[in-house]
Amino acid sequence: MTGLPEEYLRYPRRRRGMDHDRYPFRALPTAPPVRWPGGAPIALWIAVHVGHFPMDMPLKPFVAPGGMERPYPSFWDYTQRDYGNRIGIYRLMRVLAQRGLSASALLSARLAERYPVLMEDIAAAGWEVVCAGLDMGHLHHGEVPEEAERAWIAEAARLLRGRFGTVRGWHSPAHSESHRTPDLVAEAGFTWSCGWVNDDMPYVMATAHGPLLIMPLPQDLSDQRMLFQQHMATEDFTAAILAAYRLLRVEAEATGGGRILPVVVTPWVMGQPHRIPAFAALLDSLLAEGGIWPGPAEAILAEWQRQQPG
Amino acid sequence: MLSDCPHYAFMPWRRRPRITWPGGARIAFWVVPNIEHYEYDPPPNPRRMPWTRPVPDVLNYSWRDWGNRVGFWRMAEVMARYGVRGSVSLNVAVCDHYPEIIERCCELGWELFSHGTYNTRYFYGMSEEQQRAVIRENRETIRRASGQEMDGWLTPAISNDETTQHILAEEGVNYTLDLLHDDQPTPLITRAGSLISIPYSLEVNDVPLLIMRNTPPDRYAAICKAQFDTLYEEGAESGTVMCLPVHPYLIGQPHRLAAFEEVLRHVTSHDGVWLATGREIAAHYRAHHLAEHQAWIAAGTP
């Protein structure tokens, strides 16, 4: 047997800490407690994936969840996603507004051109706007040339800043990035990002253009993952959010600090008529439990940053 | 290519020589936390790509990273509360990357055994010398980091090659988890040495259950409890083993920890449960039952 090349048994990055240089290892119990305004144990972050899925989107090197999985032209996939931006998002806006809650839109920048009216309504709802790339057809991944990626980010930033003014937060579509995405995002003036699912609290990522704050945005516990990809029931998702709330609250109270509960929903999933009552009931349950500070992401990050030592 | 798994004899689930556990327990229950590191930029393997997306697979890398930063600590806390020790299926490079995790495991009296170097370095296609080199290096790393002997083995990502079990036996490894053929320890057939199998599980393993079978948390708890109830009942006749394999990046999630806790609560609320480690199960089996099982096989399992 000839075996594998000798490099296969060499480990050049086997060392203390991470096998890359983006951030040091941190065990959450060693992170200093951070207190939310009013002593609330839970900062509630409602993050809404407002994505545009072009019908001719590339299917390689992988199909983004919710992408065109059926043969071209998939009106099936395209129109169901588009439903979210016409109908579903308005249901989410309604049930949130009825409860005095706001949200952050992780927005495909192309929608600023396509649906200016939706942009007005998002602005009027007082939602925070986070740039989620150009659209779901422009996935940032390891095979995208640097110049193309830089141009996509610049164009996405231009579209959203042209409409909303300052936009500081970034999310790479489908939680997918290239090696250099954090550098390019920081270079384009973004100060925080969400998409790395490696913590329950913020941390700082190093880039070639200064620090980038990372906000926790789960995918394991998100409506798109559980209800669309994993085919679970709506009640499985809402029960899981409540279970997470209970655990995080106990942990917050035990550590004397606060935790973040991100509720990640998607208009074409949670905005369906058969699901919206369950979403409303979930919000009611959370609000009835109490101990919640409903900060948008940038308020949560500002509090976190203000309380970091040094 | 092999058409058969060459490592064990047929041992039907009837009239087996009876297994007894310490203290008259019906069931040996052991929890196997898989404490892993999946590399950011691993080398390719001819039979399996480490990541599904082009490198860097930020989603999947960071999800597993979450397990070491957050999930492990929560999971360990719950286990300690129920007096359940872990037998760690360890990617031994974790000793170098995150020594604080190893310290915590040792503090809790957990066993460490090898799950290879990284979960992104498969045994598929390795020469025998290469496999042997990894096994030896892993033993040294575990000894250096914890003072423990490496008694057990689970090939990283269960990526064993044809000869892996033979080499484990030759290298003096005590027990392997690569085989899923039984609910009790069994003797294995290897070209030299003495290797036994201890039950692991893919049925109540959180990866297949939660990711491949899309099981919500409460169903996970119900399935694990049902697995326990049957093995506990059958254990009245002859001692059984239930392994609960877990992965911190899944079971430590805030929406799942209560389900894990519910399983531990259910198990520990029964009398006649031996809360064991892999090493303890292997030692007891070797001391009291291995020879009898071998004799029964030699007699044609009458």
Coordinates of C-alpha atoms in Angstrom, one line a residue:
Chain A
M1 CA 0.0 0.0 0.0
T2 CA 1.4 3.4 -1.0
G3 CA -0.9 5.3 1.4
L4 CA -1.7 9.0 1.4
P5 CA 0.8 11.8 0.6
E6 CA 3.1 12.5 3.6
E7 CA 1.5 16.0 4.0
Y8 CA -1.7 14.2 5.1
L9 CA 0.1 13.3 8.4
R10 CA 1.6 16.8 8.9
Y11 CA -0.3 19.4 10.9
P12 CA 1.2 22.9 10.3
R13 CA -1.6 24.7 12.2
R14 CA -1.6 22.3 15.2
R15 CA -0.9 24.8 18.0
R16 CA -2.5 26.7 20.9
G17 CA -5.8 28.3 19.9
M18 CA -7.3 28.4 16.4
D19 CA -6.0 27.0 13.2
H20 CA -6.4 30.5 11.6
D21 CA -5.7 34.1 12.7
R22 CA -9.1 35.6 12.8
Y23 CA -9.8 35.4 16.6
P24 CA -8.4 33.9 19.7
F25 CA -10.2 30.9 21.3
R26 CA -12.6 31.9 24.0
A27 CA -14.6 29.6 26.3
L28 CA -17.9 31.3 27.0
P29 CA -17.8 30.8 30.8
T30 CA -14.6 32.8 30.9
A31 CA -16.1 35.8 29.0
P32 CA -16.8 38.7 31.4
P33 CA -20.5 39.1 32.1
V34 CA -22.3 41.8 30.2
R35 CA -25.4 43.5 31.7
W36 CA -28.2 44.7 29.5
P37 CA -30.2 47.9 30.2
G38 CA -32.6 47.6 33.1
G39 CA -30.8 44.4 34.2
A40 CA -32.7 42.3 31.7
P41 CA -31.3 38.8 31.5
I42 CA -32.2 38.4 27.8
A43 CA -31.5 40.7 24.8
L44 CA -34.0 39.7 22.2
W45 CA -32.7 40.1 18.6
I46 CA -35.3 39.4 15.9
A47 CA -33.4 38.9 12.6
V48 CA -35.3 38.6 9.4
H49 CA -33.7 37.1 6.3
V50 CA -35.1 39.3 3.4
G51 CA -33.5 37.6 0.5
H52 CA -33.9 37.8 -3.3
F53 CA -33.4 34.6 -5.2
P54 CA -32.8 35.2 -8.9
M55 CA -34.3 32.5 -11.1
D56 CA -31.1 32.1 -13.0
M57 CA -28.9 31.9 -9.9
P58 CA -25.8 29.7 -10.1
L59 CA -26.3 26.2 -8.7
K60 CA -22.5 25.6 -8.2
P61 CA -20.5 25.2 -6.2
F62 CA -23.6 24.6 -4.0
V63 CA -27.2 25.6 -3.9
A64 CA -28.0 28.1 -1.2
P65 CA -30.9 26.8 1.1
G66 CA -34.0 28.0 -0.6
G67 CA -32.3 28.2 -4.0
M68 CA -33.6 26.9 -7.3
E69 CA -33.6 23.2 -6.7
R70 CA -35.9 22.3 -9.5
P71 CA -35.1 22.4 -13.2
Y72 CA -34.9 25.8 -14.8
P73 CA -37.2 27.7 -15.0
S74 CA -38.3 27.0 -11.5
F75 CA -41.3 29.3 -11.0
W76 CA -42.0 26.9 -8.1
D77 CA -38.9 28.0 -6.1
Y78 CA -38.7 31.6 -7.4
T79 CA -42.2 32.7 -6.7
Q80 CA -42.4 31.1 -3.3
R81 CA -39.3 33.0 -2.2
D82 CA -40.7 36.2 -3.8
Y83 CA -44.0 35.6 -1.9
G84 CA -42.0 36.4 1.2
N85 CA -41.1 39.9 0.0
R86 CA -44.6 40.7 -1.2
I87 CA -46.8 39.1 1.5
G88 CA -44.9 37.3 4.3
I89 CA -42.8 40.2 5.4
Y90 CA -45.9 42.4 5.8
R91 CA -47.4 39.8 8.2
L92 CA -44.2 39.7 10.2
M93 CA -44.2 43.6 10.3
R94 CA -47.8 43.5 11.5
V95 CA -47.4 41.0 14.4
L96 CA -44.1 42.7 15.5
A97 CA -45.6 46.2 15.4
Q98 CA -48.7 45.0 17.3
R99 CA -46.3 44.1 20.1
G100 CA -44.1 47.1 19.9
L101 CA -41.2 45.1 18.6
S102 CA -38.8 45.9 15.8
A103 CA -36.4 43.7 13.8
S104 CA -33.3 43.7 11.7
A105 CA -33.7 43.1 8.0
L106 CA -30.8 41.1 6.6
L107 CA -31.4 42.5 3.2
S108 CA -30.4 41.4 -0.3
A109 CA -29.2 44.8 -1.7
R110 CA -30.8 44.2 -5.1
L111 CA -34.2 44.5 -3.4
A112 CA -33.4 48.3 -3.0
E113 CA -33.7 48.5 -6.8
R114 CA -36.4 46.0 -7.4
Y115 CA -38.8 46.9 -4.6
P116 CA -38.4 50.5 -3.6
V117 CA -41.8 50.5 -1.9
L118 CA -40.7 47.6 0.3
M119 CA -37.7 49.7 1.3
E120 CA -39.9 52.5 2.3
D121 CA -42.0 50.2 4.4
I122 CA -39.0 48.7 6.1
A123 CA -37.7 52.2 6.9
A124 CA -41.1 53.3 8.1
A125 CA -41.3 50.2 10.4
G126 CA -38.1 51.4 12.0
W127 CA -36.3 48.2 11.2
E128 CA -32.5 48.1 11.3
V129 CA -31.0 47.3 7.9
V130 CA -28.1 44.9 7.6
C131 CA -26.5 44.3 4.2
A132 CA -26.8 40.6 3.2
G133 CA -24.9 40.9 0.0
L134 CA -26.2 41.6 -3.5
D135 CA -28.7 38.6 -3.6
M136 CA -28.8 34.9 -3.0
G137 CA -27.3 34.3 -6.4
H138 CA -24.0 36.0 -5.3
L139 CA -22.6 33.7 -2.7
H140 CA -19.3 34.6 -1.3
H141 CA -17.2 31.5 -1.2
G142 CA -13.6 30.3 -1.6
E143 CA -13.8 30.1 -5.4
V144 CA -14.9 33.7 -6.0
P145 CA -12.0 35.9 -7.4
E146 CA -11.0 38.7 -5.1
E147 CA -11.8 41.6 -7.5
A148 CA -15.3 40.1 -8.1
E149 CA -16.0 39.8 -4.4
R150 CA -14.8 43.3 -3.7
A151 CA -17.0 44.7 -6.5
W152 CA -20.1 42.8 -5.2
I153 CA -19.6 44.2 -1.7
A154 CA -19.1 47.7 -3.0
E155 CA -22.2 47.5 -5.2
A156 CA -24.3 46.1 -2.3
A157 CA -23.1 48.8 0.1
R158 CA -23.8 51.5 -2.5
L159 CA -27.4 50.3 -3.1
L160 CA -28.3 50.1 0.6
R161 CA -26.4 53.2 1.7
G162 CA -28.0 55.1 -1.2
R163 CA -31.4 54.2 0.2
F164 CA -30.9 54.0 3.9
G165 CA -27.8 56.2 4.7
T166 CA -25.5 54.5 7.1
V167 CA -25.4 50.7 7.0
R168 CA -22.8 49.2 9.3
G169 CA -23.8 45.5 9.6
W170 CA -23.0 42.7 7.1
H171 CA -24.3 39.2 6.6
S172 CA -22.9 36.9 3.9
P173 CA -25.7 35.1 2.0
A174 CA -26.2 31.5 3.2
H175 CA -23.6 32.1 6.0
S176 CA -21.0 31.5 3.2
E177 CA -17.7 33.4 3.0
S178 CA -14.3 33.2 1.3
H179 CA -11.1 33.4 3.2
R180 CA -11.0 37.2 2.6
T181 CA -14.6 38.1 3.1
P182 CA -14.1 39.7 6.6
D183 CA -11.2 41.8 5.2
L184 CA -13.3 43.0 2.2
V185 CA -16.3 43.7 4.4
A186 CA -14.2 45.8 6.8
E187 CA -12.6 47.6 3.9
A188 CA -16.0 48.6 2.7
G189 CA -16.7 50.3 6.0
F190 CA -18.8 47.6 7.7
T191 CA -18.1 47.5 11.5
W192 CA -20.0 44.3 12.4
S193 CA -21.0 41.0 10.8
C194 CA -23.1 38.0 11.5
G195 CA -22.9 34.6 9.9
W196 CA -20.1 32.8 11.9
V197 CA -22.2 30.6 14.2
N198 CA -19.5 30.0 16.7
D199 CA -20.7 31.8 19.8
D200 CA -23.7 32.9 21.8
M201 CA -22.2 36.3 22.6
P202 CA -20.4 38.8 20.4
Y203 CA -16.6 38.7 19.9
V204 CA -14.0 40.5 17.8
M205 CA -12.6 39.2 14.5
A206 CA -9.3 40.6 13.2
T207 CA -9.3 41.8 9.6
A208 CA -6.7 43.5 7.4
H209 CA -8.8 46.7 7.9
G210 CA -9.4 46.7 11.6
P211 CA -11.6 44.8 14.0
L212 CA -15.0 43.5 12.9
L213 CA -17.6 42.7 15.7
I214 CA -19.3 39.4 15.3
M215 CA -23.0 39.1 16.3
P216 CA -24.4 35.6 17.0
L217 CA -26.9 34.6 14.3
P218 CA -27.8 30.9 14.6
Q219 CA -28.7 28.7 11.6
D220 CA -29.3 25.5 13.6
L221 CA -32.1 27.3 15.5
S222 CA -33.7 29.2 12.6
D223 CA -37.0 28.8 10.8
Q224 CA -35.4 28.2 7.5
R225 CA -33.2 25.4 8.8
M226 CA -35.8 23.7 11.0
L227 CA -39.0 24.2 8.9
F228 CA -37.7 24.3 5.3
Q229 CA -34.5 22.3 5.3
Q230 CA -35.4 19.8 8.1
H231 CA -39.2 19.6 7.5
M232 CA -40.1 20.0 11.2
A233 CA -43.4 21.3 12.4
T234 CA -43.9 25.0 13.2
E235 CA -44.5 24.1 16.8
D236 CA -41.1 22.4 17.0
F237 CA -39.5 25.7 16.1
T238 CA -41.4 27.8 18.5
A239 CA -40.9 25.2 21.3
A240 CA -37.2 25.2 20.6
I241 CA -37.0 29.0 20.9
L242 CA -38.8 28.9 24.2
A243 CA -36.5 26.1 25.4
A244 CA -33.5 28.3 24.4
Y245 CA -35.0 31.3 26.2
R246 CA -35.3 29.3 29.4
L247 CA -31.8 27.9 29.3
L248 CA -30.2 31.2 28.4
R249 CA -32.2 33.0 31.1
V250 CA -31.0 30.5 33.8
E251 CA -27.4 30.9 32.5
A252 CA -27.7 34.7 32.5
E253 CA -29.0 34.8 36.0
A254 CA -26.3 32.3 37.2
T255 CA -23.5 34.4 35.7
G256 CA -24.9 37.7 36.7
G257 CA -24.7 38.9 33.1
G258 CA -27.0 38.8 30.1
R259 CA -27.4 36.5 27.2
I260 CA -28.7 37.1 23.6
L261 CA -31.7 35.3 22.2
P262 CA -31.7 35.6 18.4
V263 CA -35.0 34.8 16.8
V264 CA -34.2 34.2 13.2
V265 CA -37.1 34.1 10.8
T266 CA -37.7 34.2 7.0
P267 CA -40.7 35.9 5.4
W268 CA -41.3 33.1 2.9
V269 CA -41.3 30.6 5.8
M270 CA -42.7 32.2 8.9
G271 CA -44.8 34.7 7.0
Q272 CA -47.1 31.9 5.7
P273 CA -50.7 32.2 6.8
H274 CA -50.6 28.8 8.6
R275 CA -47.5 29.8 10.6
I276 CA -48.1 33.5 11.5
P277 CA -50.4 32.7 14.4
A278 CA -47.7 30.5 15.9
F279 CA -45.1 33.3 15.5
A280 CA -47.4 35.8 17.2
A281 CA -48.0 33.3 20.0
L282 CA -44.3 32.8 20.4
L283 CA -43.7 36.5 20.7
D284 CA -46.5 36.7 23.3
S285 CA -45.0 33.8 25.3
L286 CA -41.6 35.5 25.3
L287 CA -43.0 38.8 26.3
A288 CA -45.1 37.1 29.1
E289 CA -42.0 35.4 30.4
G290 CA -40.4 38.8 30.8
G291 CA -36.8 39.8 31.5
I292 CA -36.4 40.8 27.8
W293 CA -34.6 43.8 26.4
P294 CA -35.6 44.0 22.7
G295 CA -32.5 45.8 21.4
P296 CA -31.7 45.8 17.7
A297 CA -28.3 44.3 16.9
E298 CA -26.4 47.6 17.0
A299 CA -27.7 48.5 20.4
I300 CA -26.8 45.1 21.7
L301 CA -23.3 45.3 20.2
A302 CA -22.9 48.9 21.6
E303 CA -23.7 47.6 25.1
W304 CA -21.5 44.7 24.7
Q305 CA -18.6 46.8 23.5
R306 CA -19.0 49.5 26.2
Q307 CA -18.6 46.8 28.9
Q308 CA -15.5 45.1 27.5
P309 CA -12.5 45.5 29.7
G310 CA -9.6 47.6 28.4
Chain B
M1 CA -12.2 -5.3 -1.5
L2 CA -13.9 -7.0 1.5
S3 CA -17.4 -8.4 1.1
D4 CA -17.7 -9.1 4.8
C5 CA -16.6 -7.5 8.1
P6 CA -14.0 -10.1 9.1
H7 CA -13.7 -9.2 12.7
Y8 CA -16.4 -11.2 14.6
A9 CA -18.2 -14.5 14.8
F10 CA -22.0 -14.8 14.7
M11 CA -23.3 -14.5 18.3
P12 CA -27.1 -14.8 18.3
W13 CA -29.1 -12.8 20.9
R14 CA -30.3 -15.9 22.7
R15 CA -28.7 -18.3 25.2
R16 CA -25.6 -16.2 25.4
P17 CA -23.5 -16.7 28.5
R18 CA -24.9 -14.2 30.9
I19 CA -23.2 -10.9 31.5
T20 CA -23.3 -9.5 35.0
W21 CA -22.3 -6.0 35.9
P22 CA -20.8 -4.6 39.1
G23 CA -23.3 -4.2 41.9
G24 CA -25.8 -6.4 40.1
A25 CA -26.6 -3.6 37.6
R26 CA -28.7 -4.5 34.6
I27 CA -27.2 -2.0 32.2
A28 CA -23.9 -0.2 31.8
F29 CA -24.7 3.3 30.6
W30 CA -21.9 5.4 29.2
V31 CA -21.9 8.8 27.6
V32 CA -19.4 9.5 24.8
P33 CA -18.8 13.2 24.1
N34 CA -17.1 13.6 20.8
I35 CA -14.8 16.5 21.4
E36 CA -13.5 17.4 18.0
H37 CA -11.7 19.9 15.9
Y38 CA -12.6 20.1 12.2
E39 CA -9.8 22.0 10.4
Y40 CA -10.4 25.4 8.7
D41 CA -8.4 24.3 5.7
P42 CA -7.8 20.6 5.7
P43 CA -6.0 18.6 3.1
P44 CA -8.1 16.6 0.6
N45 CA -8.7 12.8 1.0
P46 CA -9.2 10.7 -2.1
R47 CA -12.4 9.1 -0.8
R48 CA -14.1 12.0 1.1
M49 CA -14.1 15.7 0.9
P50 CA -13.9 17.1 4.5
W51 CA -16.4 20.0 3.8
T52 CA -19.5 20.2 1.7
R53 CA -18.9 23.8 0.6
P54 CA -15.6 25.1 -0.9
V55 CA -13.1 25.9 1.8
P56 CA -13.6 27.8 4.0
D57 CA -16.9 26.3 4.9
V58 CA -17.6 29.1 7.3
L59 CA -21.1 27.8 8.3
N60 CA -20.0 24.3 9.2
Y61 CA -16.6 25.2 10.6
S62 CA -18.0 27.9 12.9
W63 CA -20.8 25.6 14.0
R64 CA -18.3 23.0 15.2
D65 CA -16.2 25.7 16.7
W66 CA -19.2 26.7 18.7
G67 CA -19.1 23.3 20.3
N68 CA -15.7 24.0 21.9
R69 CA -16.4 27.6 22.8
V70 CA -19.9 27.2 24.2
G71 CA -21.5 23.8 23.9
F72 CA -18.9 21.7 25.7
W73 CA -19.0 23.7 28.9
R74 CA -22.8 23.5 29.2
M75 CA -22.9 19.8 28.4
A76 CA -20.2 19.0 30.9
E77 CA -22.1 21.0 33.6
V78 CA -25.3 19.0 33.1
M79 CA -23.4 15.7 33.1
A80 CA -21.7 16.6 36.4
R81 CA -25.0 17.5 37.9
Y82 CA -26.2 14.0 37.3
G83 CA -23.0 12.3 38.3
V84 CA -22.4 11.0 34.8
R85 CA -18.8 10.9 33.6
G86 CA -17.8 11.2 30.0
S87 CA -15.6 8.9 28.0
V88 CA -14.3 11.3 25.5
S89 CA -13.9 10.4 21.9
L90 CA -11.1 12.9 21.4
N91 CA -9.5 14.4 18.3
V92 CA -6.2 14.6 20.1
A93 CA -5.1 17.8 18.5
V94 CA -7.7 19.4 20.9
C95 CA -5.0 18.9 23.6
D96 CA -2.9 21.4 21.7
H97 CA -5.6 23.8 20.5
Y98 CA -7.8 24.0 23.6
P99 CA -5.9 22.6 26.7
E100 CA -8.6 24.2 29.0
I101 CA -11.1 21.7 27.6
I102 CA -8.8 18.8 28.5
E103 CA -8.2 20.2 32.0
R104 CA -12.0 20.4 32.6
C105 CA -12.4 16.8 31.4
C106 CA -9.7 15.6 33.8
E107 CA -11.1 17.6 36.6
L108 CA -14.4 15.8 36.1
G109 CA -12.7 12.4 36.1
W110 CA -13.5 11.7 32.5
E111 CA -11.8 9.1 30.4
L112 CA -10.0 10.2 27.2
F113 CA -9.6 7.9 24.3
S114 CA -8.7 8.6 20.7
H115 CA -10.9 9.7 17.9
G116 CA -7.9 10.4 15.7
T117 CA -6.0 13.6 15.4
Y118 CA -8.6 15.8 13.6
N119 CA -12.0 15.0 12.4
T120 CA -10.9 16.1 9.0
R121 CA -8.1 13.6 8.7
Y122 CA -9.6 10.3 7.6
F123 CA -8.1 6.9 7.7
Y124 CA -9.4 6.2 4.2
G125 CA -6.4 5.3 2.0
M126 CA -3.7 5.4 4.7
S127 CA -1.0 2.8 4.5
E128 CA -0.6 0.5 7.5
E129 CA 2.5 2.4 8.5
Q130 CA 0.6 5.7 8.4
Q131 CA -2.3 4.3 10.5
R132 CA 0.2 3.0 13.0
A133 CA 2.0 6.3 13.2
V134 CA -1.2 8.2 13.9
I135 CA -2.3 5.6 16.6
R136 CA 1.1 5.9 18.3
E137 CA 1.2 9.6 18.2
N138 CA -2.3 9.8 19.6
R139 CA -1.4 7.6 22.5
E140 CA 1.6 9.9 23.3
T141 CA -0.5 13.0 23.1
I142 CA -3.2 11.7 25.4
R143 CA -0.5 10.5 27.9
R144 CA 1.3 13.9 27.8
A145 CA -1.9 15.9 28.2
S146 CA -3.7 13.8 30.8
G147 CA -1.4 11.1 32.1
Q148 CA -4.0 8.6 30.9
E149 CA -3.5 5.5 28.8
M150 CA -5.3 5.4 25.4
D151 CA -7.4 2.4 26.0
G152 CA -10.2 3.0 23.4
W153 CA -10.5 4.0 19.8
L154 CA -13.1 5.4 17.4
T155 CA -11.7 6.2 13.9
P156 CA -12.2 9.9 13.1
A157 CA -15.5 10.3 11.3
I158 CA -15.7 6.4 11.5
S159 CA -13.4 6.4 8.4
N160 CA -11.6 3.2 9.1
D161 CA -9.8 1.4 6.3
E162 CA -9.7 -2.4 5.8
T163 CA -6.8 -3.0 8.2
T164 CA -7.5 -0.5 10.9
Q165 CA -8.9 -3.0 13.5
H166 CA -5.9 -5.3 13.0
I167 CA -3.5 -2.4 13.6
L168 CA -5.3 -1.3 16.7
A169 CA -5.0 -4.8 18.1
E170 CA -1.3 -5.0 17.2
E171 CA -0.7 -1.6 18.9
G172 CA -2.3 -2.8 22.1
V173 CA -5.5 -0.8 22.0
N174 CA -8.0 -2.3 24.4
Y175 CA -11.4 -1.6 22.8
T176 CA -12.8 -0.2 19.6
L177 CA -16.1 1.5 18.8
D178 CA -15.9 1.2 15.0
L179 CA -18.4 -1.7 14.9
L180 CA -22.1 -1.4 15.4
H181 CA -23.0 -5.1 15.5
D182 CA -24.1 -5.6 19.1
D183 CA -25.6 -4.4 22.4
Q184 CA -23.0 -6.1 24.5
P185 CA -19.2 -6.1 24.4
T186 CA -17.9 -8.9 22.1
P187 CA -14.5 -10.5 21.3
L188 CA -13.0 -9.5 17.9
I189 CA -11.0 -11.4 15.5
T190 CA -7.7 -9.7 14.6
R191 CA -4.5 -11.0 13.1
A192 CA -2.6 -10.4 16.4
G193 CA -3.3 -9.0 19.8
S194 CA -6.6 -8.9 21.7
L195 CA -9.2 -6.3 20.7
I196 CA -12.8 -6.1 22.0
S197 CA -15.7 -4.2 20.8
I198 CA -17.9 -2.1 23.1
P199 CA -21.2 -0.8 21.8
Y200 CA -21.3 2.7 20.4
S201 CA -24.4 3.9 18.7
L202 CA -25.6 5.6 15.6
E203 CA -29.3 5.2 16.6
V204 CA -29.2 7.5 19.6
N205 CA -26.2 9.4 18.4
D206 CA -27.1 13.1 18.1
V207 CA -25.6 13.6 14.7
P208 CA -27.8 11.1 12.8
L209 CA -30.8 11.8 15.0
L210 CA -30.7 15.6 14.9
I211 CA -29.0 16.3 11.6
M212 CA -29.8 13.4 9.3
R213 CA -33.2 12.5 10.7
N214 CA -34.2 16.0 11.6
T215 CA -35.4 15.1 15.1
P216 CA -36.8 17.9 17.3
P217 CA -35.5 18.1 20.9
D218 CA -38.4 16.5 22.7
R219 CA -38.4 13.5 20.2
Y220 CA -34.7 13.1 20.8
A221 CA -35.3 12.7 24.5
A222 CA -38.2 10.3 23.9
I223 CA -36.1 8.1 21.5
C224 CA -33.1 8.0 23.9
K225 CA -35.4 7.1 26.8
A226 CA -37.1 4.3 24.8
Q227 CA -33.7 2.9 23.9
F228 CA -32.8 2.9 27.5
D229 CA -36.1 1.3 28.7
T230 CA -35.7 -1.7 26.4
L231 CA -32.0 -2.3 27.2
Y232 CA -32.8 -1.9 30.9
E233 CA -35.6 -4.4 30.7
E234 CA -33.5 -6.9 28.7
G235 CA -30.7 -6.3 31.1
A236 CA -32.5 -8.2 33.8
E237 CA -31.6 -11.4 31.9
S238 CA -28.1 -10.5 30.9
G239 CA -26.3 -7.2 31.3
T240 CA -26.6 -4.8 28.4
V241 CA -24.7 -1.6 27.3
M242 CA -26.2 1.7 26.3
C243 CA -23.9 4.2 24.8
L244 CA -25.1 7.8 24.4
P245 CA -22.8 9.5 21.9
V246 CA -23.1 13.3 21.9
H247 CA -21.5 16.2 20.1
P248 CA -21.2 19.5 22.0
Y249 CA -22.0 21.6 18.9
L250 CA -25.4 19.9 18.8
I251 CA -26.4 18.8 22.2
G252 CA -25.0 21.9 24.0
Q253 CA -27.3 24.2 21.9
P254 CA -29.6 26.3 24.1
H255 CA -32.7 24.7 22.6
R256 CA -31.5 21.1 23.2
L257 CA -29.7 21.0 26.5
A258 CA -33.0 20.4 28.4
A259 CA -33.7 17.3 26.3
F260 CA -30.2 15.9 27.1
E261 CA -30.8 16.7 30.7
E262 CA -34.1 14.8 30.6
V263 CA -32.4 11.7 29.2
L264 CA -29.8 11.8 32.0
R265 CA -32.5 12.4 34.6
H266 CA -34.5 9.4 33.3
V267 CA -31.5 7.1 33.3
T268 CA -30.1 8.1 36.7
S269 CA -33.6 7.8 38.3
H270 CA -33.4 4.0 37.9
D271 CA -31.7 1.5 40.2
G272 CA -29.5 -1.1 38.7
V273 CA -27.7 1.3 36.3
W274 CA -23.9 1.2 36.2
L275 CA -22.7 4.7 35.2
A276 CA -19.5 3.5 33.7
T277 CA -16.7 4.6 31.4
G278 CA -15.5 2.7 28.4
R279 CA -12.3 1.6 30.1
E280 CA -14.3 0.3 33.1
I281 CA -16.7 -1.7 30.8
A282 CA -13.8 -3.1 28.9
A283 CA -11.9 -4.1 32.0
H284 CA -14.9 -5.8 33.6
Y285 CA -15.8 -7.7 30.4
R286 CA -12.2 -8.9 30.0
A287 CA -12.0 -10.0 33.6
H288 CA -15.3 -11.8 33.8
H289 CA -16.9 -12.6 30.4
L290 CA -14.5 -12.6 27.5
A291 CA -13.2 -16.1 27.9
E292 CA -16.7 -17.5 28.4
H293 CA -17.9 -15.7 25.2
Q294 CA -15.0 -17.1 23.3
A295 CA -15.7 -20.6 24.5
W296 CA -19.4 -20.3 23.6
I297 CA -18.4 -19.2 20.1
A298 CA -15.9 -22.1 19.8
A299 CA -18.7 -24.5 20.8
G300 CA -20.9 -23.2 18.0
T301 CA -23.2 -20.9 20.2
P302 CA -25.4 -23.7 21.5

